[in-house]
Short mmCIF file of C-alpha atoms in Angstrom, two decimals:
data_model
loop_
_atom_site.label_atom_id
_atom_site.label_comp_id
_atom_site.label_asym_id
_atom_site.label_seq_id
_atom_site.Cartn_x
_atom_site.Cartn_y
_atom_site.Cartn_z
CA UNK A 1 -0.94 19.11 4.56
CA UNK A 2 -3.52 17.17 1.89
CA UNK A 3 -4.03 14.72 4.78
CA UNK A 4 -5.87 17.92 7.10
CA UNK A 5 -8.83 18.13 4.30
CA UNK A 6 -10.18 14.49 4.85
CA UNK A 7 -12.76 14.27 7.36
CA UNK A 8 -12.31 10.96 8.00
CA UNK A 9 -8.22 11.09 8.48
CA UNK A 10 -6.59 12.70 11.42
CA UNK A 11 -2.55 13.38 11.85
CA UNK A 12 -1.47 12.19 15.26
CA UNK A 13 2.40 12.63 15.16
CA UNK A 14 5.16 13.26 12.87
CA UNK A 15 8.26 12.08 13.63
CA UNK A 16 11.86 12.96 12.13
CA UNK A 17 13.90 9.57 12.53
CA UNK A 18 12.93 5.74 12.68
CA UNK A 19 13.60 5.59 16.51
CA UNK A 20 11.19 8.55 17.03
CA UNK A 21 8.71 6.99 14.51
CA UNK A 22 8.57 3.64 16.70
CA UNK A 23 7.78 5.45 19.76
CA UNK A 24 5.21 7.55 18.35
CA UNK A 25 3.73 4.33 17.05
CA UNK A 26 3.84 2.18 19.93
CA UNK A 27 2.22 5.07 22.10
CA UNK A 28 0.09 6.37 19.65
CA UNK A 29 -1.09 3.26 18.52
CA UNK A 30 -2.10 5.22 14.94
CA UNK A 31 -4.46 3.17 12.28
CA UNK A 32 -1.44 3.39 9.59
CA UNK A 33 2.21 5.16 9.70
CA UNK A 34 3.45 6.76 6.76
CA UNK A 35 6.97 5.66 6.73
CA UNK A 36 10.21 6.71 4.82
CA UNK A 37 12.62 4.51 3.79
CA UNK A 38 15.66 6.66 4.27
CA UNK A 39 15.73 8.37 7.69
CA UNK A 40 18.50 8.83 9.60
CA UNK A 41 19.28 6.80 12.28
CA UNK A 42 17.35 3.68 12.37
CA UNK A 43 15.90 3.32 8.88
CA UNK A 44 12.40 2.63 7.57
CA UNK A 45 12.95 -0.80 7.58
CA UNK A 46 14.17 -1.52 10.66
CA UNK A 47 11.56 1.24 12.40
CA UNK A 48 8.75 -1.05 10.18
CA UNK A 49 10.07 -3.83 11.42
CA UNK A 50 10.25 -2.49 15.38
CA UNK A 51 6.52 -1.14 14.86
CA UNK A 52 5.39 -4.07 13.40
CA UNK A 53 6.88 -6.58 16.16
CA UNK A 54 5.62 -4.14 19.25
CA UNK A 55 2.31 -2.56 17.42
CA UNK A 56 0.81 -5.76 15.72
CA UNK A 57 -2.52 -3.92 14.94
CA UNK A 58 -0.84 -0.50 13.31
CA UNK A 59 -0.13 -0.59 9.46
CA UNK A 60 2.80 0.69 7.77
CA UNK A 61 2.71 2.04 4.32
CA UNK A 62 6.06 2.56 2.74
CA UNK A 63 6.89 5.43 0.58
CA UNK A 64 9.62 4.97 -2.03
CA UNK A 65 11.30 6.31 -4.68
CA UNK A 66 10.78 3.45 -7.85
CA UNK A 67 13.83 3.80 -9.43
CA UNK A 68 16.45 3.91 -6.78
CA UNK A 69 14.92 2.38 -3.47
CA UNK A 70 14.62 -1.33 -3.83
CA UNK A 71 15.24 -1.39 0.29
CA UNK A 72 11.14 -1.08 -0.04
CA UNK A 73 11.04 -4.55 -0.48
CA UNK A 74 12.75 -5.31 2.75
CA UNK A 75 10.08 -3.06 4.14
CA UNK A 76 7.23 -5.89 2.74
CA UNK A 77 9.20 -8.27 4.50
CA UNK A 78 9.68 -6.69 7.89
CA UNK A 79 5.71 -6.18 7.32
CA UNK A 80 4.49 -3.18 5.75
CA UNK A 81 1.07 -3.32 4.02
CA UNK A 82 2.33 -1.87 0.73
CA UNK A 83 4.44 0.74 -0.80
CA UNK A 84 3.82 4.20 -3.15
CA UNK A 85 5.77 6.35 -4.88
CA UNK A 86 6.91 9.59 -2.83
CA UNK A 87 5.64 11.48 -6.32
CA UNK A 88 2.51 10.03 -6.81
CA UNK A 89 -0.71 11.97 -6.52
CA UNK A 90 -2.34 13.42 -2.99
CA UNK A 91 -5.73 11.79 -4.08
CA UNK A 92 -3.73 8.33 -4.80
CA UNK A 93 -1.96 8.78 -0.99
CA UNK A 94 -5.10 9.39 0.43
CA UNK A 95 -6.91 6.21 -1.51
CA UNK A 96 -3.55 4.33 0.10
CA UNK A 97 -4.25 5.00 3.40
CA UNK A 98 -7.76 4.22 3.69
CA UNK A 99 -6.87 0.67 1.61
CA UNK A 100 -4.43 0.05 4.53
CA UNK A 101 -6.20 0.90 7.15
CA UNK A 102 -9.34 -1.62 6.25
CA UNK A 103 -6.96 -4.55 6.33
CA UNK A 104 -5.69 -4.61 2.58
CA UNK A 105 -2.34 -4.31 0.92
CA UNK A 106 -1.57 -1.08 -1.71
CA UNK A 107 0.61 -2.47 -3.99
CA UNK A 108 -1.37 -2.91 -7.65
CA UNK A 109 -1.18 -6.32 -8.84
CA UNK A 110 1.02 -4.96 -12.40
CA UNK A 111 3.21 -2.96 -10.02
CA UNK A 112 3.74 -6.09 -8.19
CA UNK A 113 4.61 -8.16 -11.09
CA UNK A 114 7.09 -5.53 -12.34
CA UNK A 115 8.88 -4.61 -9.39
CA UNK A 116 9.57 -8.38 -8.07
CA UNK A 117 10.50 -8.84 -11.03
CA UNK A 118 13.20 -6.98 -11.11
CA UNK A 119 14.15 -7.50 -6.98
CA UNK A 120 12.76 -10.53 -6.09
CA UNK A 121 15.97 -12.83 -6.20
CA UNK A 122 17.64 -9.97 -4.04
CA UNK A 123 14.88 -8.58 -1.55
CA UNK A 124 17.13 -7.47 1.37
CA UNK A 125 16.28 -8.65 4.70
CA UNK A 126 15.63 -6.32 7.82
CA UNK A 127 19.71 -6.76 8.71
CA UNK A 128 20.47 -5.39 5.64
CA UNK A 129 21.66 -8.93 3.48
CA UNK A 130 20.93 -9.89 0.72
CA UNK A 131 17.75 -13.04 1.15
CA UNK A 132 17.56 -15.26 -1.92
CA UNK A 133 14.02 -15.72 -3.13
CA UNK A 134 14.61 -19.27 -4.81
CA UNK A 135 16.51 -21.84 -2.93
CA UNK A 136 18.38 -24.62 -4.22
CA UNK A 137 15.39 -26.73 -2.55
CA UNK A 138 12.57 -25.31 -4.78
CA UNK A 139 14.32 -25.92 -7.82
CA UNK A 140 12.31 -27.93 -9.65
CA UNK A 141 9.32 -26.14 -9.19
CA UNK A 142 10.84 -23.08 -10.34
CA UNK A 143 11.70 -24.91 -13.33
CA UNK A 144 7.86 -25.29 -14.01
CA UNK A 145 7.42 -21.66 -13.43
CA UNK A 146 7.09 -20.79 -16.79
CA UNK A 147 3.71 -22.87 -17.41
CA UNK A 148 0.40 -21.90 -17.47
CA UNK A 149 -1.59 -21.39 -13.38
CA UNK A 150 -3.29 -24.61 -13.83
CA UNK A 151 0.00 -26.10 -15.24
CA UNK A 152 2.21 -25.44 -12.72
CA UNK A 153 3.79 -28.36 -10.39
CA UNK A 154 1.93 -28.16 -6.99
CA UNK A 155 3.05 -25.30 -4.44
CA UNK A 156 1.98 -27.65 -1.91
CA UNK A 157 5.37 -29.64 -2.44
CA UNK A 158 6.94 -27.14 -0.38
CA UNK A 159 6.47 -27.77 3.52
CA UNK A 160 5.39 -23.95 4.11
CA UNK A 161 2.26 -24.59 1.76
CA UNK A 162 1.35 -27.68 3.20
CA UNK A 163 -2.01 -26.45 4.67
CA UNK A 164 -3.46 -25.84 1.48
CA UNK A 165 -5.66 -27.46 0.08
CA UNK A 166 -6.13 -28.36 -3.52
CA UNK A 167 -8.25 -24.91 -4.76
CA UNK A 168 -6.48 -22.94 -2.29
CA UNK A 169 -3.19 -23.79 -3.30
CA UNK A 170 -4.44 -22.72 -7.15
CA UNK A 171 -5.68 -19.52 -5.64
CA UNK A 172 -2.42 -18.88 -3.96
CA UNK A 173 -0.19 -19.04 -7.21
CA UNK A 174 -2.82 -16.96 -8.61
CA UNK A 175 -2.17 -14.42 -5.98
CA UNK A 176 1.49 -15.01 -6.10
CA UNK A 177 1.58 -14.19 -9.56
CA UNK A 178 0.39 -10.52 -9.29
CA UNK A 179 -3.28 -11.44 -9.83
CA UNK A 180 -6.42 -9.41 -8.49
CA UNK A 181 -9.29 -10.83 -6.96
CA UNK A 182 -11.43 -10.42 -10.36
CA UNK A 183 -8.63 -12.05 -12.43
CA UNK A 184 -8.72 -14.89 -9.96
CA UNK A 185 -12.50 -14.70 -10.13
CA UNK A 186 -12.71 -15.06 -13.86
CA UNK A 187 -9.79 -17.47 -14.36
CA UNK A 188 -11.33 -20.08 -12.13
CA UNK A 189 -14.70 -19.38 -12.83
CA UNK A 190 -15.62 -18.46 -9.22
CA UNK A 191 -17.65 -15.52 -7.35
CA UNK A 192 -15.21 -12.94 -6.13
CA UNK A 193 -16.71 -13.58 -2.64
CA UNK A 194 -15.52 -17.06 -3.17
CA UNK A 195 -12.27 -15.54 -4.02
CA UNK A 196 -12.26 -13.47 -0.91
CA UNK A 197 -12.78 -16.56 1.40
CA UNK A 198 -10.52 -18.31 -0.21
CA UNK A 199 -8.02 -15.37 0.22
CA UNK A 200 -8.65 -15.08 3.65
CA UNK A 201 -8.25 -18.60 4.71
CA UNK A 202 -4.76 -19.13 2.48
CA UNK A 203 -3.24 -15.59 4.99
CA UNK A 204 -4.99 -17.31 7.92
CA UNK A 205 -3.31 -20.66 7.14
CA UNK A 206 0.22 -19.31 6.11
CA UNK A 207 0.12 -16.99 9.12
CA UNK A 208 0.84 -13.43 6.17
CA UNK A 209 -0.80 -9.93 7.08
CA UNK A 210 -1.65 -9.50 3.79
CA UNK A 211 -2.12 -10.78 -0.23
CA UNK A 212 1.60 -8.38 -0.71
CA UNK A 213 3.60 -11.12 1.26
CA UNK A 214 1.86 -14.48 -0.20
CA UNK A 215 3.15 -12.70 -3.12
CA UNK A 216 6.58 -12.54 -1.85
CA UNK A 217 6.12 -15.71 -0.14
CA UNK A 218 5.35 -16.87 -3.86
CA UNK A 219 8.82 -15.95 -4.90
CA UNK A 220 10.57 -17.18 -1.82
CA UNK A 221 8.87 -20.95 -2.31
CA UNK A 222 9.97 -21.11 -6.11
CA UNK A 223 5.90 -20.82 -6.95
CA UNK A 224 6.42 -18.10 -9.24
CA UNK A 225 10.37 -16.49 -10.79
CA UNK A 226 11.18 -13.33 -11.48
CA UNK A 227 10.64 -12.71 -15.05
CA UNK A 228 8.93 -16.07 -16.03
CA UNK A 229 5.96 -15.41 -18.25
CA UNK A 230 2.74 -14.83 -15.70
CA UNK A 231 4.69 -14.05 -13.10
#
C-alpha cells in the first residue's frame, strides 16, 4: 500500500462497510479516515456523518469518482474535510491526508468552483433528499450574485451571517466563491496572516470545520449561485 512508505503515516484499520468503518473510527480514534462513498450497507455518507457526530476530532476525506458521484457533496455536508478523485495520483493522496490531518480542507479552490457549480442547487442531504442551496428567502441576494466581491449586497442580511462583521463578511464571500487565501490576500490588499485570522474567526463564528463548508454555506445563503460569474 503507497500509504506503508511514509514515515510519518501509519494504517490503523481497514474496514469493508460504513458500519464497520464507524466502529473502527470511534475506537480507533484515527487522525483522518479514508472513506468511500459507495459501500455496502450504510454508505459513506451516512458512516461520515456517524463518525463525524461520535468522533468530533477524526477527519474524513472522501474519495469519489468526478463524473458520476455527486453523493460527495452530501459527504461535505455530513462533515468531511474534502474530497479526491479515486484516480488521482499516490503522491496527491498522500499530500491529502497530511492537509486534513493539520486542520485544513482538500478541495482546490477551481475544483470547488466547478463542481458546485454544477451540484450546488441539488447537494443531497445525509437522508438521501434532495437540499436546495438557494431558498426563496435569499432571493434577492442571489440576484446580486453576479456582481463583482466588493459589489455584492451584504451576506450579513441573512440571519446565519449575522456575526460578521463588515471585513469578515467580505472575506467570507471571498471564500465562498472558491477563493484561496493568496487571492483573498491580494484582492483586499491584506497579509495572508491577516487572511488566516480572519479565516479562522469567520469558522469560529459560523460554528463550520472548515473553509469547504463556508463555501457550501455560501451557496446555501444565496452569497454566491451556481454558475454566476466569480462564483
Amino acid at each position: 500500500m503507497v500509504l506503508e512508505g511514509e514515515p510519518d503515516l501509519e494504517v490503523v484499520g481497514e474496514a469493508e462497510d460504513g458500519d464497520a468503518a464507524v466502529a473502527l473510527a470511534t475506537e480507533l480514534a484515527p487522525d483522518v479516515v479514508i472513506m468511500d462513498v459507495r459501500m455496502p450497507g450504510t454508505d459513506g455518507i451516512g458512516a461520515t456523518s456517524r463518525i463525524v457526530e461520535r468522533a468530533p476530532g477524526v477527519r474524513v476525506l472522501i474519495v469519489t469518482t468526478f463524473d458520476l458521484d455527486e453523493y460527495a457533496f452530501a459527504g461535505l455536508r455530513a462533515g468531511a474535510s474534502g474530497f479526491l478523485l479515486k484516480n488521482a495520483p499516490p503522491a496527491e493522496l498522500v499530500r491529502a491526508i497530511r492537509t486534513v490531518a493539520a486542520g485544513d480542507a482538500i478541495v482546490e479552490p477551481r475544483i470547488t468552483r466547478r463542481l458546485l457549480d454544477l451540484f450546488g442547487d441539488r447537494l443531497p442531504d445525509a437522508g438521501g433528499s434532495a437540499a436546495t442551496a438557494v431558498t426563496d428567502a435569499t432571493a434577492d441576494a442571489a440576484a446580486d450574485a453576479a456582481s463583482s466581491t466588493t459589489g455584492r449586497t451584504d451576506p450579513r442580511r441573512d440571519p446565519r451571517l449575522a456575526s460578521l462583521t463588515e471585513r469578515e463578511a467580505e472575506v467570507f464571500t471571498a471564500i465562498a466563491q472558491g477563493m484561496s487565501n493568496a487571492e483573498i490576500s491580494a484582492a483586499f490588499y491584506l497579509s495572508e496572516s491577516t487572511v488566516k485570522t480572519h479565516v479562522g474567526r469567520i469558522l469560529m463564528k459560523l460554528g463550520l470545520r472548515d473553509r469547504i463548508h463556508a463555501v457550501v454555506l455560501g451557496y446555501e445563503t444565496g452569497v454566491v449561485t451556481p454558475g454566476a460569474p466569480g462564483a
